[in-house]
PDB file of C-alpha atoms in Angstrom:
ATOM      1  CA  UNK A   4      16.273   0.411   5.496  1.00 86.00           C
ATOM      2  CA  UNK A   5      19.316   1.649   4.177  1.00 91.00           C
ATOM      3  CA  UNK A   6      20.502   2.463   0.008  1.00 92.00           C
ATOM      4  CA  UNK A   7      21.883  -0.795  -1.108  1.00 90.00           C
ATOM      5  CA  UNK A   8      20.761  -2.679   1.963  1.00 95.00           C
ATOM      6  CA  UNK A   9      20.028  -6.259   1.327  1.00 97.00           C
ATOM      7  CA  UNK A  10      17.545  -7.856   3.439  1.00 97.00           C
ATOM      8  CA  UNK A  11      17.394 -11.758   2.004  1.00 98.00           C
ATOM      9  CA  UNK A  12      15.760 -14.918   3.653  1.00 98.00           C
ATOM     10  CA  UNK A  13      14.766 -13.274   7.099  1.00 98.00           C
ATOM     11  CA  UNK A  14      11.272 -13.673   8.899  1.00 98.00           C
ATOM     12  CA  UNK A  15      10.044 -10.168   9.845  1.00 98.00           C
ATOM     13  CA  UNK A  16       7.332 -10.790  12.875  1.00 98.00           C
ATOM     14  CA  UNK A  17       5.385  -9.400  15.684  1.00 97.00           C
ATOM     15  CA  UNK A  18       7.074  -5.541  15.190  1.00 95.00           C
ATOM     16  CA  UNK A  19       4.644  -3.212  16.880  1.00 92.00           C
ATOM     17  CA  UNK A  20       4.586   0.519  16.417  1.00 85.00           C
ATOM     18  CA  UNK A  21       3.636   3.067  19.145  1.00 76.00           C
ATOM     19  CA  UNK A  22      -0.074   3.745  18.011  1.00 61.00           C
ATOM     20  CA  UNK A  23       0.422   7.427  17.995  1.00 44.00           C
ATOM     21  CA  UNK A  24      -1.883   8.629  15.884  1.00 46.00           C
ATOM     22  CA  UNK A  25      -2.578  11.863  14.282  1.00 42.00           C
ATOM     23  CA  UNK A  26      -5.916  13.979  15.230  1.00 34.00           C
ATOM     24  CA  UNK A  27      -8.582  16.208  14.177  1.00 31.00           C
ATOM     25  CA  UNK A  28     -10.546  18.616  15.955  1.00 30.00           C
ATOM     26  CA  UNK A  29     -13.112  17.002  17.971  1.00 34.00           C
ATOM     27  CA  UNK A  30     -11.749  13.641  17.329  1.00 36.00           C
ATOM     28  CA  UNK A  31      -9.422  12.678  19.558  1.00 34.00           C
ATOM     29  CA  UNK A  32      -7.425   9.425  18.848  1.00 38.00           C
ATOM     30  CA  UNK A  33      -8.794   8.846  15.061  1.00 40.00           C
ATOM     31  CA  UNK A  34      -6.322   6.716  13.150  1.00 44.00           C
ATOM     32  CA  UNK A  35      -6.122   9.154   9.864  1.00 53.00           C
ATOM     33  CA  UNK A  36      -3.167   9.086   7.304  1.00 59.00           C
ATOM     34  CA  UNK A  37      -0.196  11.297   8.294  1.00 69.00           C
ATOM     35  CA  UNK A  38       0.187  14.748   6.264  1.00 76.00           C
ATOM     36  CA  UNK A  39       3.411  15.416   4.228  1.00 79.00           C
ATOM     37  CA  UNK A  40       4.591  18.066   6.898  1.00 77.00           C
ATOM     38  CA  UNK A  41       4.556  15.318   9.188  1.00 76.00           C
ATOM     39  CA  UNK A  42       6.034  12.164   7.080  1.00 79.00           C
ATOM     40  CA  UNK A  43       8.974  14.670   5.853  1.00 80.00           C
ATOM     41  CA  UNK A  44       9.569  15.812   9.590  1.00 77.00           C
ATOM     42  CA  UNK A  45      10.784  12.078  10.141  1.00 72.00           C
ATOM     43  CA  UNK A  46       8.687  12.287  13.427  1.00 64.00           C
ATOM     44  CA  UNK A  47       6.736   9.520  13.325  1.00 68.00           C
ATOM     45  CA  UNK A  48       6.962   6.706  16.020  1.00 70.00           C
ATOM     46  CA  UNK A  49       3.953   4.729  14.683  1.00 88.00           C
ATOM     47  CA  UNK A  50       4.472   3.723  10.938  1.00 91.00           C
ATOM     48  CA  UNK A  51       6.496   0.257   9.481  1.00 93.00           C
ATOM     49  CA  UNK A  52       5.927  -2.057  12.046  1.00 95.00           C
ATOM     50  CA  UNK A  53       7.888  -4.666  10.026  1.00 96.00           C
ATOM     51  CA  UNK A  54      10.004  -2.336   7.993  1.00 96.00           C
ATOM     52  CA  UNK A  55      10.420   1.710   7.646  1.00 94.00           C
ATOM     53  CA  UNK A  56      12.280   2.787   4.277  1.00 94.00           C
ATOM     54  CA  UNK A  57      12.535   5.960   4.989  1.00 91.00           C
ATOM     55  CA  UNK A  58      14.125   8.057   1.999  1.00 91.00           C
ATOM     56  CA  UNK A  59      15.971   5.363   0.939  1.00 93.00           C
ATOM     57  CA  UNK A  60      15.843   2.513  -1.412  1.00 94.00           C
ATOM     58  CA  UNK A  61      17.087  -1.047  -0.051  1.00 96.00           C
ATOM     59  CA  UNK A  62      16.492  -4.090  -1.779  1.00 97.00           C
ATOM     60  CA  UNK A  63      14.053  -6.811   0.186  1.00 98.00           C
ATOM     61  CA  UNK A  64      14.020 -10.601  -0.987  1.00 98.00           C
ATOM     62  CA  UNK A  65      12.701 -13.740  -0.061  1.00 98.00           C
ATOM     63  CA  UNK A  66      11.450 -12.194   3.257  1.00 98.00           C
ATOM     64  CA  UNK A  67       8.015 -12.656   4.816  1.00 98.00           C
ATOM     65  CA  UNK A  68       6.572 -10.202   6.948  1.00 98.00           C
ATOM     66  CA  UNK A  69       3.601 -11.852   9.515  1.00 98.00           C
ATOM     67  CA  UNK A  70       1.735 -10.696  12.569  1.00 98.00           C
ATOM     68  CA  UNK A  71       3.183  -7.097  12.112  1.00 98.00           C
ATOM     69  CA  UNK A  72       1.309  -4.110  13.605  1.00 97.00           C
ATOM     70  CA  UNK A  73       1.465  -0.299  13.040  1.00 95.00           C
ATOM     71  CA  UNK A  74      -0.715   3.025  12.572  1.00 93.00           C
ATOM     72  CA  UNK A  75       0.497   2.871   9.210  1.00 93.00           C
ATOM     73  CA  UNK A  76       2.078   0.375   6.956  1.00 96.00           C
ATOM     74  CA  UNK A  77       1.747  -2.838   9.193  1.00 97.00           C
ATOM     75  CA  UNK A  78       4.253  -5.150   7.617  1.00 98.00           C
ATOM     76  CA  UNK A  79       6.786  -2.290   5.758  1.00 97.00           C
ATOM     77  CA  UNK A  80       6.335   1.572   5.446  1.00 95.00           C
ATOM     78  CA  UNK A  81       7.916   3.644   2.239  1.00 95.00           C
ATOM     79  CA  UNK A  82       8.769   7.026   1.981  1.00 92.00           C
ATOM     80  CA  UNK A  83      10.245   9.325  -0.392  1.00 87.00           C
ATOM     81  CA  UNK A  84      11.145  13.133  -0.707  1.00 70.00           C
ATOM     82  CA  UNK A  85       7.834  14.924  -2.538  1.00 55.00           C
ATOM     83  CA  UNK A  86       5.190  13.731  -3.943  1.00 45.00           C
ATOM     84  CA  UNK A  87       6.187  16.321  -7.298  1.00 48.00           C
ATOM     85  CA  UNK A  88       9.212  18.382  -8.554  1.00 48.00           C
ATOM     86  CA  UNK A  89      13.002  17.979  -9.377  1.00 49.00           C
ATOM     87  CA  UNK A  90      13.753  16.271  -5.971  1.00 51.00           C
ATOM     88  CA  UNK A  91      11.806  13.295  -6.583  1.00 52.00           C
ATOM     89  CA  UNK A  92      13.756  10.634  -5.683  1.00 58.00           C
ATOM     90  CA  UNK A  93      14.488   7.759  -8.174  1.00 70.00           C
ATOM     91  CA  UNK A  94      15.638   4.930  -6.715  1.00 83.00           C
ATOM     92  CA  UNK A  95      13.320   3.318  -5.017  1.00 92.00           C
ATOM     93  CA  UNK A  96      13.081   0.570  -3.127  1.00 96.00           C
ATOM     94  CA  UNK A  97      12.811  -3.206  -4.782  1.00 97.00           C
ATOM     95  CA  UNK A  98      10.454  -6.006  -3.349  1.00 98.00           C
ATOM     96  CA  UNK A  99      10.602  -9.218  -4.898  1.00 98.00           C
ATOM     97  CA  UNK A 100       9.676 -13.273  -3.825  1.00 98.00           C
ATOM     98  CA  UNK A 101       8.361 -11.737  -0.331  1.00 98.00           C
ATOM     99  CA  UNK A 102       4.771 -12.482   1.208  1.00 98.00           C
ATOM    100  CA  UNK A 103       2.786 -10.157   3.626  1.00 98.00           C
ATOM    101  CA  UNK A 104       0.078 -12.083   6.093  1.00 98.00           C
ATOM    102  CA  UNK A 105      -1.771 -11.262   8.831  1.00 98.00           C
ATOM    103  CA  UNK A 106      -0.071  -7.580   9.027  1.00 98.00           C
ATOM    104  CA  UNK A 107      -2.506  -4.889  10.107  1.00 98.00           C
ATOM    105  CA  UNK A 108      -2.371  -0.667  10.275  1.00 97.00           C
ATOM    106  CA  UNK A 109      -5.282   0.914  12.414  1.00 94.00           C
ATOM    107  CA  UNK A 110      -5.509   3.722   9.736  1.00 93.00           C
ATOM    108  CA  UNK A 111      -3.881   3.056   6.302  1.00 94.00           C
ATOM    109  CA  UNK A 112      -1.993  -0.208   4.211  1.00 97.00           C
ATOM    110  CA  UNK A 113      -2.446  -3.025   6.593  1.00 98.00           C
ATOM    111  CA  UNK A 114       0.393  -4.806   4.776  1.00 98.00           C
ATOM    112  CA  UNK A 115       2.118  -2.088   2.995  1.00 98.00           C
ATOM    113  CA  UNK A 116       1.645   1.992   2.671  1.00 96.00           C
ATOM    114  CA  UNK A 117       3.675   3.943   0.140  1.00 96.00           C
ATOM    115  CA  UNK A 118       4.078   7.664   0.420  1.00 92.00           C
ATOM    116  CA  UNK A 119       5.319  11.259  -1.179  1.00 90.00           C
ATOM    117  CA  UNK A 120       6.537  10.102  -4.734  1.00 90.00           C
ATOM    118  CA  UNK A 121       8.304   6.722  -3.786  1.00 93.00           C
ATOM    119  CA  UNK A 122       7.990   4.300  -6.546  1.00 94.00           C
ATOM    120  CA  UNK A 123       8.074   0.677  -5.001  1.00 97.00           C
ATOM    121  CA  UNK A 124       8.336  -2.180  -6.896  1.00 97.00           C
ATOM    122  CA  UNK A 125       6.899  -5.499  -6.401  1.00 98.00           C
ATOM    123  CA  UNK A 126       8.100  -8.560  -8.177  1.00 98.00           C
ATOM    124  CA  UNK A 127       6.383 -11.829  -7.339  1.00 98.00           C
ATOM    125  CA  UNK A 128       4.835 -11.113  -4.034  1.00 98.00           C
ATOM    126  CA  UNK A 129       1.693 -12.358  -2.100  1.00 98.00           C
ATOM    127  CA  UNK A 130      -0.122 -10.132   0.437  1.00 98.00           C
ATOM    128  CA  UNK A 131      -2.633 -12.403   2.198  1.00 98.00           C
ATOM    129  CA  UNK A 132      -5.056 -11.864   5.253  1.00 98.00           C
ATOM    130  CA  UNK A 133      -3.821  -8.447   5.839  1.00 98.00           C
ATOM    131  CA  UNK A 134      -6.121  -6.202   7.660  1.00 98.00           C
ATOM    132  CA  UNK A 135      -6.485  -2.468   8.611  1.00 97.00           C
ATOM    133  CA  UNK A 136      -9.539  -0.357  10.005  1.00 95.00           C
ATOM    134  CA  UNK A 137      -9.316   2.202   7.378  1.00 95.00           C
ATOM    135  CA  UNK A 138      -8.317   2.255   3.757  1.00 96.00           C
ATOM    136  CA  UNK A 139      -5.678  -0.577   2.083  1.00 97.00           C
ATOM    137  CA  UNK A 140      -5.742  -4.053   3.578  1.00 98.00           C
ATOM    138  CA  UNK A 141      -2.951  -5.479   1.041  1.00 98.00           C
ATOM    139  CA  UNK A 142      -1.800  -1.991   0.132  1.00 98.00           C
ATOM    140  CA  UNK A 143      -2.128   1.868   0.449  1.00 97.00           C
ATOM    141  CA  UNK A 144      -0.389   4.443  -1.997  1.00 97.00           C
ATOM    142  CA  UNK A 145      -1.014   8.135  -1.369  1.00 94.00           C
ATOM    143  CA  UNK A 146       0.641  11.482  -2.492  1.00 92.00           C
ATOM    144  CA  UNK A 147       1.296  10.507  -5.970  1.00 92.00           C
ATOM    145  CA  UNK A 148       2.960   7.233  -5.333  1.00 94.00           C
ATOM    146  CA  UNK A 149       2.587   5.113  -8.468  1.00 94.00           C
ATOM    147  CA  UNK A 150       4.438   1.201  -7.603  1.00 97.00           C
ATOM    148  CA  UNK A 151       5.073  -1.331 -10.017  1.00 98.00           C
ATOM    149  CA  UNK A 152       3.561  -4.848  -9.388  1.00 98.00           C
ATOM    150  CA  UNK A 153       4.708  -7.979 -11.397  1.00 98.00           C
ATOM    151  CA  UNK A 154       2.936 -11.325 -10.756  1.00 98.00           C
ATOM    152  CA  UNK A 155       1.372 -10.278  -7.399  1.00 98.00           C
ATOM    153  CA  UNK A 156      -1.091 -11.448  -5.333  1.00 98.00           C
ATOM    154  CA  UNK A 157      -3.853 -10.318  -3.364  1.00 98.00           C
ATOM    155  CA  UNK A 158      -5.756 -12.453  -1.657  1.00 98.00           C
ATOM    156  CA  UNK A 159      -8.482 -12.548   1.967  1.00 98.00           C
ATOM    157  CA  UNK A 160      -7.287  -8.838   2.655  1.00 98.00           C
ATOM    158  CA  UNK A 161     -10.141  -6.907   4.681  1.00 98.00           C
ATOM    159  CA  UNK A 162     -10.351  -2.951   5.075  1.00 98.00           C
ATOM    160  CA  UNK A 163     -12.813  -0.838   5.748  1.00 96.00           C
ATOM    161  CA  UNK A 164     -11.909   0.884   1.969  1.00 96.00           C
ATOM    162  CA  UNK A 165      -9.719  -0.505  -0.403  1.00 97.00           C
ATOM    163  CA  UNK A 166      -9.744  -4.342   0.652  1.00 97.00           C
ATOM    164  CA  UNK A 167      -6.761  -5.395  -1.760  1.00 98.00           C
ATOM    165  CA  UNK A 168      -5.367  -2.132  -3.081  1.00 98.00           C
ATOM    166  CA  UNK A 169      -6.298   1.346  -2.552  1.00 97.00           C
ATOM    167  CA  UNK A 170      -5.229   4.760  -4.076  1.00 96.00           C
ATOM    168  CA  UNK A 171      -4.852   8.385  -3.233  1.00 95.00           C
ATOM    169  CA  UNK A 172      -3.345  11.609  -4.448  1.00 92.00           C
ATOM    170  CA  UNK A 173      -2.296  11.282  -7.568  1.00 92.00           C
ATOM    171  CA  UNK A 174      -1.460   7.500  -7.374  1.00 95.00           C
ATOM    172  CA  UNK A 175      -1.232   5.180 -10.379  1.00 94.00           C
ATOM    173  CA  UNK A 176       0.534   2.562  -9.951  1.00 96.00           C
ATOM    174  CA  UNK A 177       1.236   0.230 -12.894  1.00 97.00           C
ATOM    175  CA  UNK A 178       0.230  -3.665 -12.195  1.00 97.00           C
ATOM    176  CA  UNK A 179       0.804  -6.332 -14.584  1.00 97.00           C
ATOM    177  CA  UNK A 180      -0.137 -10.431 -13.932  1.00 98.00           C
ATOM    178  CA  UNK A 181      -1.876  -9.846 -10.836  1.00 98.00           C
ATOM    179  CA  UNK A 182      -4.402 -11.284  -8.976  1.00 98.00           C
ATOM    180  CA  UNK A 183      -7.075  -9.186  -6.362  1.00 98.00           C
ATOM    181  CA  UNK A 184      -9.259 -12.318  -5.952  1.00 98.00           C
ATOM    182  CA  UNK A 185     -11.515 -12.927  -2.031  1.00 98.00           C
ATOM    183  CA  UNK A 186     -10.161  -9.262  -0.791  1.00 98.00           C
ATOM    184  CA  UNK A 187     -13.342  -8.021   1.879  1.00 98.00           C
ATOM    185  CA  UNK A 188     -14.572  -4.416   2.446  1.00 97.00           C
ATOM    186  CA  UNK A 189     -17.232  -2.660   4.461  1.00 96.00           C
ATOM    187  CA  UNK A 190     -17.844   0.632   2.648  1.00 94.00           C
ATOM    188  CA  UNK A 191     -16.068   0.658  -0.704  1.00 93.00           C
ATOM    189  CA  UNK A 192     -13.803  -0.968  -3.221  1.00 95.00           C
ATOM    190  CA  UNK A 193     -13.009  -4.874  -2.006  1.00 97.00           C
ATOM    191  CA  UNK A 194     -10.500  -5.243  -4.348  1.00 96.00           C
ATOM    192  CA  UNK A 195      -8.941  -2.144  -5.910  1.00 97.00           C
ATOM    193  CA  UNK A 196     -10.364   1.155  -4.443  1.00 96.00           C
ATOM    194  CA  UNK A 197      -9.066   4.787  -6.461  1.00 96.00           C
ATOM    195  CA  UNK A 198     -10.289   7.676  -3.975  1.00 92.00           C
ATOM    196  CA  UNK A 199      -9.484  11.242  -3.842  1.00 84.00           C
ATOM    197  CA  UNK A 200      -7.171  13.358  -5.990  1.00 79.00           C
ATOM    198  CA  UNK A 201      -5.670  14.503  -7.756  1.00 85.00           C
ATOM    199  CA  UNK A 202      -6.768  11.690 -10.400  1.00 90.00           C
ATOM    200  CA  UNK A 203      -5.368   8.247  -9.649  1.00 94.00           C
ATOM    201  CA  UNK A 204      -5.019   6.340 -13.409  1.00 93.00           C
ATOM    202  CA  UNK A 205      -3.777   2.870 -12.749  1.00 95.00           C
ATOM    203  CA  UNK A 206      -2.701   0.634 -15.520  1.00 96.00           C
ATOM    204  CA  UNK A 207      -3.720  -2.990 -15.002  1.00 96.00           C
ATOM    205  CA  UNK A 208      -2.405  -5.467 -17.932  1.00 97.00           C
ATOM    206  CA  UNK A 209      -3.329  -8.736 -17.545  1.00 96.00           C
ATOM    207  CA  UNK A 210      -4.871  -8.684 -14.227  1.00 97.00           C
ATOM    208  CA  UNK A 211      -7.455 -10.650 -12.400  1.00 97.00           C
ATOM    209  CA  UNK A 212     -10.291  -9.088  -9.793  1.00 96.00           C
ATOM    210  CA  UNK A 213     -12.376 -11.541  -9.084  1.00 96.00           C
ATOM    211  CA  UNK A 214     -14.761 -12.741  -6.159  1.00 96.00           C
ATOM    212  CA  UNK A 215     -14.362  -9.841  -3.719  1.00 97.00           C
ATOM    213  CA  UNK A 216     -17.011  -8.895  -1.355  1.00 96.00           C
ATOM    214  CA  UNK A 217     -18.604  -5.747  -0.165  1.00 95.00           C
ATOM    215  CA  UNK A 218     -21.792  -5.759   1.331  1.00 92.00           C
ATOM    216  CA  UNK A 219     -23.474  -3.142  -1.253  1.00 85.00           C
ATOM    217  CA  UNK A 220     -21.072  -2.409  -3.601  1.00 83.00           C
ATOM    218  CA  UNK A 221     -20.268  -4.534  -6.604  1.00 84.00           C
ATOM    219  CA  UNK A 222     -17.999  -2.628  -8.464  1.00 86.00           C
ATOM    220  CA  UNK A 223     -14.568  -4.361  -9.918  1.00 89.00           C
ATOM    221  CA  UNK A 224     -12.969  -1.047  -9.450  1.00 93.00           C
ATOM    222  CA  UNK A 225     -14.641   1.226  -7.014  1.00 92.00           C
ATOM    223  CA  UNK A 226     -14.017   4.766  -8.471  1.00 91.00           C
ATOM    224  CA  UNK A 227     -14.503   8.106  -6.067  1.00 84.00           C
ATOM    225  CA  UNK A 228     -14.168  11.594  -8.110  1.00 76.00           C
ATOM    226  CA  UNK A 229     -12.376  11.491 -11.316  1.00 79.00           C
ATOM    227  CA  UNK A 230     -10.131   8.559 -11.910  1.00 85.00           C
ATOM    228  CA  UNK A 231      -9.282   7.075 -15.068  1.00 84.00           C
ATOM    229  CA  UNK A 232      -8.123   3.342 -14.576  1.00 88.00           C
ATOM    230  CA  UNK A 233      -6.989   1.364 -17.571  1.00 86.00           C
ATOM    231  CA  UNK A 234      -7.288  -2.102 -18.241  1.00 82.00           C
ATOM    232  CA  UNK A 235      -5.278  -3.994 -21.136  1.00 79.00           C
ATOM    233  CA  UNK A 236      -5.230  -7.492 -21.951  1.00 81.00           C
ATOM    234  CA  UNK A 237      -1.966  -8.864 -23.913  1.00 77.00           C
ATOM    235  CA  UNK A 238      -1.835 -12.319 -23.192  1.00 66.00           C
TER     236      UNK A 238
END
């Protein structure tokens, strides 16, 4: 991507990353999210299958992204500067009339991972049958990313955490008119999973989460540690 790129009316589909991913002691090869140090480097090979914003804010419409494959952020990968401070970047880039399907990420946002303090937004988008192994089948936000989603859907996503939507870091995004309905999970959160902090306090206005399945947890909106979600009703 590229500031003031338009990308309008394209088919995105089979973009594979490198599957380089980062390590822990004793764990050679696990697919766990990257670390600032590493996303600010610019060094990664294996993130954005589809699409890699990377510090910059392009505008993508009437696209669909399919059968893309990455480490991270299967279908499109965002990035900004920091995740806090004065050199928070505010344009951002702007998603609208797109759908995601059949993307997947081996570690994080099958369809879509946001990260370090870039504010996506999402107008009138459908992520469908996304997958990844780890958290975010639809989508992953970490180190206080907080998108805006208008009249989205969410829909037959499957992660191991975080089915339809999941959040780390300080991420809160705001989502109004949309719909987390027949997301899957294995461990927690099938449709919208907050996780580790600091505190991730969406804001959900007129939203649906409905029908998603994990084998022993039934919560709407899985919560780990101490995250504040809000839920408003207007209509």
């Amino acid at each position: 991507g590229a500031d003031d790129a338009v990308l309008d009316g394209f088919t995105i589909r089979g973009g594979h990353g490198e599957t380089q991913h980062e390590t822990t002691q004793g764990n050679a090869g696990d697919p766990l999210h990257l670390t600032p140090v590493t996303i600010l480097a610019g060094t990664n090979t294996d993130a954005g299958a589809g699409m890699l914003n990377f510090q910059v804010a392009p505008v993508i419409r009437h696209c669909i992204f399919e059968d893309n494959s990455a480490a991270k952020g299967g279908g499109a990968y965002n990035a900004g500067h920091s995740s806090t401070g004065s050199d928070r970047k505010t344009r951002v880039p702007l998603v609208a009339h797109c759908t995601f399907r059949r993307n997947t990420a081996t570690a994080r946002g099958g369809a879509i991972s946001n990260d370090l303090g870039v504010d996506t937004i999402f107008l009138d988008c459908v992520f469908e049958a996304n997958r990844t192994d780890e958290k975010g089948g639809g989508m992953y936000n970490d180190f206080a990313c907080s998108p805006l989603l208008l009249n989205c859907l969410f829909t037959g996503n499957e992660a191991a955490s975080a089915g339809g939507i999941g959040c780390d870091g300080g991420s809160s995004p705001v989502m109004r008119n949309c719909s987390f309905t027949a997301n899957r999970s294995t461990d927690f959160g099938a449709g919208v999973y907050l996780g580790t902090g600091p505190a991730n306090d969406p804001v959900l206005v007129d939203c649906v989460i409905a029908d998603n399945a994990c084998p022993w947890d039934p919560s709407v909106i899985y919560l780990w540690h101490d995250n504040r979600p809000r839920s408003v009703t207007l209509s």
